[in-house]
Coordinates of C-alpha atoms and ligand atoms in Angstrom, one line a residue:
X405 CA -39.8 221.4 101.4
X406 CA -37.3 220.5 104.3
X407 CA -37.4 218.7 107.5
X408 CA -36.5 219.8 110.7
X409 CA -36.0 217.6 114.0
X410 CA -38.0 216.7 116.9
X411 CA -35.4 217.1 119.5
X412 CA -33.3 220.1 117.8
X413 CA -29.9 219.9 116.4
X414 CA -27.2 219.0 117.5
X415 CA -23.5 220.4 116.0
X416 CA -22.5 217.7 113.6
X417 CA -25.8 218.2 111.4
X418 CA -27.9 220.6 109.4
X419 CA -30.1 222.4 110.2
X420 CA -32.4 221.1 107.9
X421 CA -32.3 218.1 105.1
X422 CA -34.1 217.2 102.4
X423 CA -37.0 214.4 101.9
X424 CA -34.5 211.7 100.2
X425 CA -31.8 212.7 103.3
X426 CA -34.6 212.1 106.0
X427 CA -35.3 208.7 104.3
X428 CA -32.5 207.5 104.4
X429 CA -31.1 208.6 107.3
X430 CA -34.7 208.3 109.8
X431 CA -32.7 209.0 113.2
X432 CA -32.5 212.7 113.8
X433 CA -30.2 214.5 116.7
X434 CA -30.5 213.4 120.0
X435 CA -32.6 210.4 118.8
X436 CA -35.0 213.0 117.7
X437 CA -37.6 211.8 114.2
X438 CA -37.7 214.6 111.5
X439 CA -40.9 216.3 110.1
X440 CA -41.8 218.9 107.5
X441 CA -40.8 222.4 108.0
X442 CA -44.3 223.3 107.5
X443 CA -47.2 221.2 106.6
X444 CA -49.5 222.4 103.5
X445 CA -52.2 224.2 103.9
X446 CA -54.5 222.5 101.8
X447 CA -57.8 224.1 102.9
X448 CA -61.4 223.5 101.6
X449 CA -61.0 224.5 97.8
X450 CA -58.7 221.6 97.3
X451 CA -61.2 219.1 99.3
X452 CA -64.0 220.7 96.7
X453 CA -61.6 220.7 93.7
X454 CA -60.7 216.2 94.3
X455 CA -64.3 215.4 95.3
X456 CA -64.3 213.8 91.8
X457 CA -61.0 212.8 91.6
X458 CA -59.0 209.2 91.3
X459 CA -57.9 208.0 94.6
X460 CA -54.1 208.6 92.5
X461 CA -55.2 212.0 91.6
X462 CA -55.7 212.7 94.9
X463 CA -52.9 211.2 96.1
X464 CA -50.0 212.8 93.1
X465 CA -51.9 216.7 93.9
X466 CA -51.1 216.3 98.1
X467 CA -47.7 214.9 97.3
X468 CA -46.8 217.7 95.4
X469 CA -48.2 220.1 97.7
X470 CA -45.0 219.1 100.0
X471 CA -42.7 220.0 97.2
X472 CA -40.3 217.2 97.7
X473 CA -37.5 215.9 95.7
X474 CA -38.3 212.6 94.7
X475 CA -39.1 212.9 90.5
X476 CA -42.4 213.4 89.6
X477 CA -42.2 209.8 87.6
X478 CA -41.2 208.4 90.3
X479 CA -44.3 209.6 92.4
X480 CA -46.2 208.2 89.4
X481 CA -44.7 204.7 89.4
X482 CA -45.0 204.6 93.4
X483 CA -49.0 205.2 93.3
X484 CA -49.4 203.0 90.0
X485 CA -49.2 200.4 92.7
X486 CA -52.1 201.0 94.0
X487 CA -53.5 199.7 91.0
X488 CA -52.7 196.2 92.2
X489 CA -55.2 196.4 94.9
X490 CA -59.0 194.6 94.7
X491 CA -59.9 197.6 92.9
X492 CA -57.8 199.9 91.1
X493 CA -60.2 202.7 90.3
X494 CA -61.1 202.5 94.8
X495 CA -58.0 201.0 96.4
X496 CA -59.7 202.1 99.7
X497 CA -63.5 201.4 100.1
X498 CA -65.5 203.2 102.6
X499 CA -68.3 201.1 103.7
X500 CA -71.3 202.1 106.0
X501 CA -71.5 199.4 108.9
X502 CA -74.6 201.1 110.8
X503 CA -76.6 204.8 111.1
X504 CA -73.2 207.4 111.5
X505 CA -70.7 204.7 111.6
X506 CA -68.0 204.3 108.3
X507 CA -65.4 202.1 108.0
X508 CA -62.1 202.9 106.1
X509 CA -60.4 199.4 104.7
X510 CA -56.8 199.8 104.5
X511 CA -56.2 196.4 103.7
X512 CA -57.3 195.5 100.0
X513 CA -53.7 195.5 98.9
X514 CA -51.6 192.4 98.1
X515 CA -50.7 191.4 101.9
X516 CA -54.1 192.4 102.6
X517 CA -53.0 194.6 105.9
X518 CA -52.7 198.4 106.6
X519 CA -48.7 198.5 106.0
X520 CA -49.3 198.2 102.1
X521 CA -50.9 201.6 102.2
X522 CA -47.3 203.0 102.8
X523 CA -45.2 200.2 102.3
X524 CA -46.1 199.5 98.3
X525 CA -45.4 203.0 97.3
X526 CA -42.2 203.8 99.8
X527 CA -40.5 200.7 98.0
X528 CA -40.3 202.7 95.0
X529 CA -39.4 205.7 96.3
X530 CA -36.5 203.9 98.7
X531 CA -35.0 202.2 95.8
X532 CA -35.2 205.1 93.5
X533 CA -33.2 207.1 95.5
X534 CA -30.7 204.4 96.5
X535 CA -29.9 204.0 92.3
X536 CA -30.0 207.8 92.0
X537 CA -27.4 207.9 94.8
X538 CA -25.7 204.2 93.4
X539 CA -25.9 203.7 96.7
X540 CA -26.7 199.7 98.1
X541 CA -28.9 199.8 100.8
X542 CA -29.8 196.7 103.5
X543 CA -32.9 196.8 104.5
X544 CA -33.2 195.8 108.4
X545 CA -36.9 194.5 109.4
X546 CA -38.2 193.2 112.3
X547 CA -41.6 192.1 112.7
X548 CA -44.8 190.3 114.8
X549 CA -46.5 189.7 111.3
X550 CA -47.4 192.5 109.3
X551 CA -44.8 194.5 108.4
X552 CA -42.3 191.4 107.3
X553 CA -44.6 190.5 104.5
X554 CA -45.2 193.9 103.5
X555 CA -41.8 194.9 103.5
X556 CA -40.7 191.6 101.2
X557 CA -43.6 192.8 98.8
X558 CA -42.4 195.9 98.7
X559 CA -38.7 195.4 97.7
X560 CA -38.9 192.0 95.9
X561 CA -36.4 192.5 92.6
X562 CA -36.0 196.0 93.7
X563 CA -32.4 197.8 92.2
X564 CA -30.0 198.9 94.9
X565 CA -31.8 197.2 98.2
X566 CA -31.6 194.2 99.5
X567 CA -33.9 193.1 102.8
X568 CA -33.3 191.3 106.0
X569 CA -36.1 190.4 107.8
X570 CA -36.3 189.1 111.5
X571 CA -39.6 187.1 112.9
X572 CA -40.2 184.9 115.7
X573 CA -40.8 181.1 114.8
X574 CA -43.8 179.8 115.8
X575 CA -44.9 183.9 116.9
X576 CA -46.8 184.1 114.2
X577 CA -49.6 183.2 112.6
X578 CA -49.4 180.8 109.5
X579 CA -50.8 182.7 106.8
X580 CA -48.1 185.5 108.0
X581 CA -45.5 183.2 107.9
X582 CA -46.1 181.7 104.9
X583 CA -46.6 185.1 103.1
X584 CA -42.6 185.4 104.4
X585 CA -41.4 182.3 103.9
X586 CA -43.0 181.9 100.2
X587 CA -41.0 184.8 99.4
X588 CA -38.7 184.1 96.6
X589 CA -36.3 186.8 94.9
X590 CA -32.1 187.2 95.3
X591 CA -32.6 190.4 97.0
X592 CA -34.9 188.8 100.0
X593 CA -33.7 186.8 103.1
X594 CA -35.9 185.8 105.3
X595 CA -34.7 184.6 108.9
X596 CA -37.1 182.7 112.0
X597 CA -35.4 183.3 115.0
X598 CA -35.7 180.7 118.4
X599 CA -36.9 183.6 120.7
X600 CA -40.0 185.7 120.9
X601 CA -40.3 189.6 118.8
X602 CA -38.7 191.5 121.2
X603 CA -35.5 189.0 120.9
X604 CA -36.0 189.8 116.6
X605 CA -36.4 193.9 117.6
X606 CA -33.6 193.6 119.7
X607 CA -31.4 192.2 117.7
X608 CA -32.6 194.7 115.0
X609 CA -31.5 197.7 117.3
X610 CA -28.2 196.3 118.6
X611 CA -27.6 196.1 114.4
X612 CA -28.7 199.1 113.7
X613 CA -26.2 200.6 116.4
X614 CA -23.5 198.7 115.7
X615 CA -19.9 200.1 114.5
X616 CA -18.7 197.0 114.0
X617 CA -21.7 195.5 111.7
X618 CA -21.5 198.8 109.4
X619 CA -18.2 198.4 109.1
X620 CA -18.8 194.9 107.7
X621 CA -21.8 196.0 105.6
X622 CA -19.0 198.4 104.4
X623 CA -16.2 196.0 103.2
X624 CA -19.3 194.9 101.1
X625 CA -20.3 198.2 99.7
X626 CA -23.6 198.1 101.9
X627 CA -25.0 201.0 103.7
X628 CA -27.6 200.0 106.3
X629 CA -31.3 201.5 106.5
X630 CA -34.6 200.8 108.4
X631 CA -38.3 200.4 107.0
X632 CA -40.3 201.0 110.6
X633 CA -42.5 203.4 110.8
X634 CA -40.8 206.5 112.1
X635 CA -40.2 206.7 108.8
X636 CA -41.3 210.1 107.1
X637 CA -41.5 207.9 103.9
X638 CA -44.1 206.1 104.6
X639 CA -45.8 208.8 107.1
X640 CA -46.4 210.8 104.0
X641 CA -48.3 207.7 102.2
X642 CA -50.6 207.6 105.5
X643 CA -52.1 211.3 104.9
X644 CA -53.9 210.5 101.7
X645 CA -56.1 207.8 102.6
X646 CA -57.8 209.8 105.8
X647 CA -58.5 212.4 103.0
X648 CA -59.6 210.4 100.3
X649 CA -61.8 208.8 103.6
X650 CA -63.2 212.5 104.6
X651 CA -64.4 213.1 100.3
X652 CA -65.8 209.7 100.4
X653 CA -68.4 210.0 102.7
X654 CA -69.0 213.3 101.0
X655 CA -69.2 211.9 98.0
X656 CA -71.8 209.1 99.9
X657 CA -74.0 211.9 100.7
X658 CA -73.5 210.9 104.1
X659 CA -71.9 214.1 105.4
X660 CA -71.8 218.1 103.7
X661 CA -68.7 219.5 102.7
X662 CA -67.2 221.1 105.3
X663 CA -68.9 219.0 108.5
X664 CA -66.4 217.4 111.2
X665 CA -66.2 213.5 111.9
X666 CA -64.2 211.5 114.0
X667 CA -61.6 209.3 112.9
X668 CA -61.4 206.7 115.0
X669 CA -57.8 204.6 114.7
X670 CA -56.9 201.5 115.8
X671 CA -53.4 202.1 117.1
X672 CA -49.8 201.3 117.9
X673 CA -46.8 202.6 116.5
X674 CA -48.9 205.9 115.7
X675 CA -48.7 206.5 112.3
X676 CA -51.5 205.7 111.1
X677 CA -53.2 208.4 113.8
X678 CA -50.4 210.6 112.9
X679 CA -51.4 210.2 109.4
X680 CA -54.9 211.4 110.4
X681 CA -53.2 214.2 112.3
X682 CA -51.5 215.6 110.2
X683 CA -54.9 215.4 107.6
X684 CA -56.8 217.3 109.5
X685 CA -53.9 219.9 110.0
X686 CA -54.1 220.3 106.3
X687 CA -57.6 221.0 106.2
X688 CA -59.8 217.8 106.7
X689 CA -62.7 218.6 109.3
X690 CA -61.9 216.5 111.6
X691 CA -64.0 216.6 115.4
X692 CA -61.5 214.8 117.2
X693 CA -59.4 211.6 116.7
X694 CA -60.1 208.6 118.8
X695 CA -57.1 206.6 119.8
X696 CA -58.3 202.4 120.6
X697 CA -55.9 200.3 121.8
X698 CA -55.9 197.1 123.6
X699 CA -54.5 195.6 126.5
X700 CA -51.3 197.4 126.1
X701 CA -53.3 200.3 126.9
X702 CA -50.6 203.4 127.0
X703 CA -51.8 205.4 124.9
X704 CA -55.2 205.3 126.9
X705 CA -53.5 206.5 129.6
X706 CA -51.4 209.1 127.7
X707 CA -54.5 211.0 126.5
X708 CA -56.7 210.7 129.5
X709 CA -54.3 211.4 132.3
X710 CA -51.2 213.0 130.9
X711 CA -48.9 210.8 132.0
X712 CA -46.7 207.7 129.4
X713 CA -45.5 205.7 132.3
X714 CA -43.8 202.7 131.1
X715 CA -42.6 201.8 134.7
X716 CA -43.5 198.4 136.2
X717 CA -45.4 197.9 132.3
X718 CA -44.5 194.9 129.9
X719 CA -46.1 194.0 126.6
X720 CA -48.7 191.5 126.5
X721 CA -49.2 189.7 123.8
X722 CA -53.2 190.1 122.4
X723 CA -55.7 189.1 119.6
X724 CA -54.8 192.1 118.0
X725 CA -50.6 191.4 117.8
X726 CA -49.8 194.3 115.8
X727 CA -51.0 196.6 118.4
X728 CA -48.7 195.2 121.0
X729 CA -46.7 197.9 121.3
X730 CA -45.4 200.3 124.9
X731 CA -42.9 202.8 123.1
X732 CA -45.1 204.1 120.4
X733 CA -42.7 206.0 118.6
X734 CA -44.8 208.9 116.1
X735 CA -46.3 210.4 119.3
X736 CA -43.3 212.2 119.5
X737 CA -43.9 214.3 116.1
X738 CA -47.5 215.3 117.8
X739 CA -45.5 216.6 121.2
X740 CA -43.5 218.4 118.4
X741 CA -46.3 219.9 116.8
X742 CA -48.2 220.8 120.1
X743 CA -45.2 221.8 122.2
X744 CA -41.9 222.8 120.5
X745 CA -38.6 221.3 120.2
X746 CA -37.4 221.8 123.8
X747 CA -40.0 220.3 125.5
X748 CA -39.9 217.2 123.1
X749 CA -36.3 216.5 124.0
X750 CA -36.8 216.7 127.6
X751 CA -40.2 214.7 127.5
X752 CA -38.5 212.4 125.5
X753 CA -35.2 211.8 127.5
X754 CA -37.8 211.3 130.1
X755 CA -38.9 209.0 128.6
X756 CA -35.6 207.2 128.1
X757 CA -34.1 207.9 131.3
X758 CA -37.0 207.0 133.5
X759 CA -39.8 204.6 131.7
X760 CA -41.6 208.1 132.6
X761 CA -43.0 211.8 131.6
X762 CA -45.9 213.6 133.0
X763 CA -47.5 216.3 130.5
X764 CA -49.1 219.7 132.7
X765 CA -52.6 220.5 133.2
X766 CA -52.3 222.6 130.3
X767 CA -50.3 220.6 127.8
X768 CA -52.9 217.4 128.5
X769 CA -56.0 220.1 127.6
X770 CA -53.8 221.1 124.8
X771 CA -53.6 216.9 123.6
X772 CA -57.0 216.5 124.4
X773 CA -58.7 219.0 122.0
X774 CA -57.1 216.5 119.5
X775 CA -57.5 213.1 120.8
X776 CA -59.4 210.7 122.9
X777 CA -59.0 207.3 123.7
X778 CA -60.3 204.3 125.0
X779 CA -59.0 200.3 125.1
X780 CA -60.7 197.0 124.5
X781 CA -59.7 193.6 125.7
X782 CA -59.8 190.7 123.6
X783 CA -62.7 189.2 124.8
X784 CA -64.5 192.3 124.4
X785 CA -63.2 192.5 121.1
X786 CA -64.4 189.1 120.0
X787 CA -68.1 190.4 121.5
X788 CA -68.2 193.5 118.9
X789 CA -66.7 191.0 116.1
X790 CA -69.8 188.5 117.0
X791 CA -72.3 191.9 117.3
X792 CA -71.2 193.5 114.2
X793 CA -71.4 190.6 111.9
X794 CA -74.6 189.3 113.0
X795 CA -76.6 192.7 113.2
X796 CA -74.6 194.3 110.2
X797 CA -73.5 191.5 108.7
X798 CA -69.9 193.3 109.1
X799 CA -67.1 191.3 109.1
X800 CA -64.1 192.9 110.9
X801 CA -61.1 191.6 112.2
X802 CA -59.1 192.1 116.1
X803 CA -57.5 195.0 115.1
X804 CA -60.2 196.5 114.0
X805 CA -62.8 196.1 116.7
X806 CA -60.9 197.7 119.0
X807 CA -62.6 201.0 117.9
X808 CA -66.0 199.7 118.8
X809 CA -65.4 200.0 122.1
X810 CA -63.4 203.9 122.0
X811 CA -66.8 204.4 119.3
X812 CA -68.9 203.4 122.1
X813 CA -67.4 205.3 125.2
X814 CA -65.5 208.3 123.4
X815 CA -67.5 210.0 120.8
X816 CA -70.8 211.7 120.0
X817 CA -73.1 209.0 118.6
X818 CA -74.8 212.2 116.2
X819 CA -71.4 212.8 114.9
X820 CA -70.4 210.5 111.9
X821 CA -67.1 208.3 112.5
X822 CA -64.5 207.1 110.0
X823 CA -63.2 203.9 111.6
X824 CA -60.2 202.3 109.8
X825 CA -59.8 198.9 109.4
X826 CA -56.8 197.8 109.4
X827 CA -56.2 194.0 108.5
X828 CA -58.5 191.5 106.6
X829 CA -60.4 188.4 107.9
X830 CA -58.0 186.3 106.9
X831 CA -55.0 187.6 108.7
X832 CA -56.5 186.2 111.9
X833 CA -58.8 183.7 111.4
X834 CA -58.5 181.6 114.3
X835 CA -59.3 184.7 116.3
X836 CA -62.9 185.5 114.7
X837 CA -63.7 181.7 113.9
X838 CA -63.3 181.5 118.0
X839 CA -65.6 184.8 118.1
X840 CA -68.1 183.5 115.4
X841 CA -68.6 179.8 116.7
X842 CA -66.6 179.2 119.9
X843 CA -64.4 177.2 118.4
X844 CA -60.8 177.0 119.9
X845 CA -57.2 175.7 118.8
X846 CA -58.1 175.8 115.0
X847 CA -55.2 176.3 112.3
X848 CA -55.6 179.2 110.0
X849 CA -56.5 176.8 106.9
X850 CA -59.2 175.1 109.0
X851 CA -60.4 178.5 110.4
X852 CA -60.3 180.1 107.4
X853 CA -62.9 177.8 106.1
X854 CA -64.9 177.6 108.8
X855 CA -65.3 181.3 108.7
X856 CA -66.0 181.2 104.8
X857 CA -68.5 178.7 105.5
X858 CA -70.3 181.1 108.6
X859 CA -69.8 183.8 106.7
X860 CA -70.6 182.9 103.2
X861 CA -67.2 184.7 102.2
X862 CA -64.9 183.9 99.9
X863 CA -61.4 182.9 101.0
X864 CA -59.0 185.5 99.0
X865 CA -57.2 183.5 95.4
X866 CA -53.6 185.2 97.3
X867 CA -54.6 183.6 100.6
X868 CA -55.6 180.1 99.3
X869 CA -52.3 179.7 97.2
X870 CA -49.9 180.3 99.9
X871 CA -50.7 176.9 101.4
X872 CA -49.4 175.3 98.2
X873 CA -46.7 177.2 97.6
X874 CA -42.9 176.4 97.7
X875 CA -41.5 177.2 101.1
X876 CA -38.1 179.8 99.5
X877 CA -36.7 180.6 102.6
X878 CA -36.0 177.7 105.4
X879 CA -33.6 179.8 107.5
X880 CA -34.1 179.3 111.7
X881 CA -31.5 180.2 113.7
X882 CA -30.5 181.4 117.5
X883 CA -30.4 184.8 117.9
X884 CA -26.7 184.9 118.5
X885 CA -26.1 183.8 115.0
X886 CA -28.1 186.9 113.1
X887 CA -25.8 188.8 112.3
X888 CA -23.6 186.4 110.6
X889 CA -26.0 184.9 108.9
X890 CA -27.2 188.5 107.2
X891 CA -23.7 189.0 106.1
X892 CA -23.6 185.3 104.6
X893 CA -26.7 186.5 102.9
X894 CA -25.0 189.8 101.6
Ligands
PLP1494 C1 -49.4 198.2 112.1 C2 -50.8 197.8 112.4 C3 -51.5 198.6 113.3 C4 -51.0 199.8 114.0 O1 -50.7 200.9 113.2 P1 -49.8 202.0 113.7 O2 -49.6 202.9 112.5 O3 -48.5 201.4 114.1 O4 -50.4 202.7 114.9 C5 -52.9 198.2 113.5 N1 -53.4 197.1 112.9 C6 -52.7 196.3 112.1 C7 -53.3 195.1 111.5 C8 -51.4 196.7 111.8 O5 -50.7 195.9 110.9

């Protein structure tokens, strides 16, 4: 299968490229993101033929339902990782909180938040293709906390790729930190920057844009690639977990083969709703998905009203950092899907050109069959946390509770819903400690016990070691000094 682009072509490119070329290469014409040519068509029978299956099973069949050309051992070595999570035979639990309520847990591999789910298995696939090519690639990351770690994980003592990854000292939490900074292999350099994330993103796209810095990357036999989420590598990793989700709660007896739920996705940068998208494309009976956000509350907008107006709009920062996000860049492949090539670019420029684009009475019906949406604040959020846990005993974290409210104000309560959750307890303790006991200003160690104590949970072996572990990477620099420090590193 080959991917086409979002925006249409312009004259220096093909018309179409493969899987390993869309990798590599994630920016398509005009800015535009590529997507498959044509998704499969998966339908019922091959719901009815995995309901038994491994969640690998699973996973290998839909992957080769794409026909892509990545080597079917190297598909194999990619979801072997998944073997590393809590459980290897369920890398994803699906756990009843309350009467028609499910929740998906994305985080039970070794970072314990959602970007394992695509990040463990792309690693393989990214170097793979790199060595295939003998090409070098540089991994640029920049991150508010989840995606650094996973990305180290990912590529640590990888062949061919080396990683550079950009956080914000002190705009973290600790146990995200230290899962960076703990990070010891050759191939890993880990740099705290004097500024906030958007001074780390936007030193990551002035990089990514920049002759002169290739160039330099060049002299040392270094091509330059990115690991965000617009990639279609790791896009295709987030499809198999909303179906493995769907056969779950068949396989629960909680729903028949064949009835619709609501997925119910706690959102930023999109891909993990795109994932579910894209599912229920394929065949997954899906209701409608429910878009929760929080404060930065776009998206909410987007899907009730049409319009993704960025003017007069700044990020806030949250209890639920990883959803901090205005430009959420995978919407793009659903305007694609919905509208066509021509009305992407001109939505999309838009966009760029004016912080602004309006959608028409018909296009916002069209987006609305698909999706709903709803935002929490974090004090609401820290309500539901308190709720769930005391009258399900349901421990969930920021992130997550965000779709307690969209569950509340956007869907049928006789309809079932597959929530995801998308980080651990421990990712943000001294949020739910402060939403458990009204404690305030507690470090993650002390939080982390206090909730283990409230709780009666224990405090993850992977978690407890990082605060003994050797700090590897001590690098803290001004933000004018990036880029000579990742070519010191090269
Ligand atoms: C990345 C992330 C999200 C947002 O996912 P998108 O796919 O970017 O929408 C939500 N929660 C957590 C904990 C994350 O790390």
């Amino acid at each position: 299968m080959n991917f086409i682009q979002t925006r249409g072509v312009d004259e220096n490119r093909p018309q179409t490229v493969t899987f390993s070329q869309a990798i590599l290469s994630p920016i398509a014409s005009f800015g535009g993101l590529y997507v498959p040519q044509m998704l499969p068509e998966l339908g019922e029978e091959f719901l009815q033929k995995h309901l038994n299956s491994s969640y690998k099973e699973l996973a290998s069949d839909m992957l080769s339902c794409f026909e892509i050309d990545i080597d079917a051992k190297v598909i194999e070595e990619a979801l072997s990782l998944y073997d590393k999570f809590d459980d290897a035979s369920n890398p994803v639990p699906v756990v009843k909180v309350k009467e028609n309520l499910y929740i998906s847990e994305l985080y039970h591999g070794p970072t314990r938040a959602f970007k394992d789910m695509a990040l463990q298995p792309f690693g393989v696939v990214l170097s793979s293709i790199a060595q295939r090519l003998n090409e070098n690639y540089l991994i640029l990351a920049a991150t508010s906390g989840d995606t650094g770690p996973a990305a180290l994980e990912t590529f640590k003592n990888r062949a061919n790729v080396k990683v550079a990854c950009l956080y914000p000292d002190g705009g973290t939490s600790d146990v995200q930190r230290l899962q960076m900074v703990t990070e010891d292999a050759p191939n890993l350099k880990v740099i705290g920057i004097n500024g906030v994330f958007d001074d780390a993103q936007n030193a990551l796209k002035r990089l990514l844009a920049s002759q002169s810095f290739k160039e330099a990357l060049q002299k040392k036999d270094t091509k330059l690639s990115a690991a965000n989420s617009v990639n279609f590598g790791r896009i295709i990793f987030q499809i198999i977990y909303h179906i493995h989700s769907y056969l779950e709660l068949v396989r629960q007896n909680a729903i028949t083969m064949g009835e619709q739920v609501y997925l119910n996705v706690p959102s930023g940068n999109f891909g993990n709703a795109l994932g579910g998208y894209y599912a229920w494309k394929m065949g997954v009976p899906v209701e409608k998905i429910i878009i929760s956000s929080n404060e930065n509350n776009v998206l909410t907008r987007l899907i009730r009203n049409g319009k993704y107006d960025l003017r007069n709009c700044e990020v806030v920062g949250t209890t639920s950092p990883a959803m901090d996000i205005l430009k959420s860049s995978n919407v793009e492949r659903v305007l694609f899907d919905l509208f066509g090539e021509v009305r992407t670019k001109e939505l999309m420029q838009n966009l760029e050109e004016n912080n602004f684009y309006e959608l028409t009475a018909d296009e916002l019906a069209k987006l609305r069959e698909c999706f709903d949406a709803d935002y929490c604040s974090g004090e609401e959020g820290k309500k539901y946390i308190k709720e769930t846990f005391q009258k399900y005993h349901y421990l969930m974290d920021p992130h997550t509770a965000t779709c307690m409210k969209s569950y509340e104000t956007c869907s049928n309560p006789e309809i079932k819903t597959i929530a995801y959750s998308t980080a651990e307890w421990t990712k943000f303790s001294p949020v739910i400690a402060n939403a458990l006991t009204g404690e305030v200003d507690t470090k993650d160690i002390e939080a982390l016990e206090s909730i283990s104590k409230v709780a009666n949970l224990e405090i993850p072996q992977m978690i407890k070691e990082l605060f003994s572990k050797p700090i590897a990477q001590t690098t803290v620099i001004e933000k004018e000094n990036i880029e000579d420090e990742i070519l010191k590193f090269l």
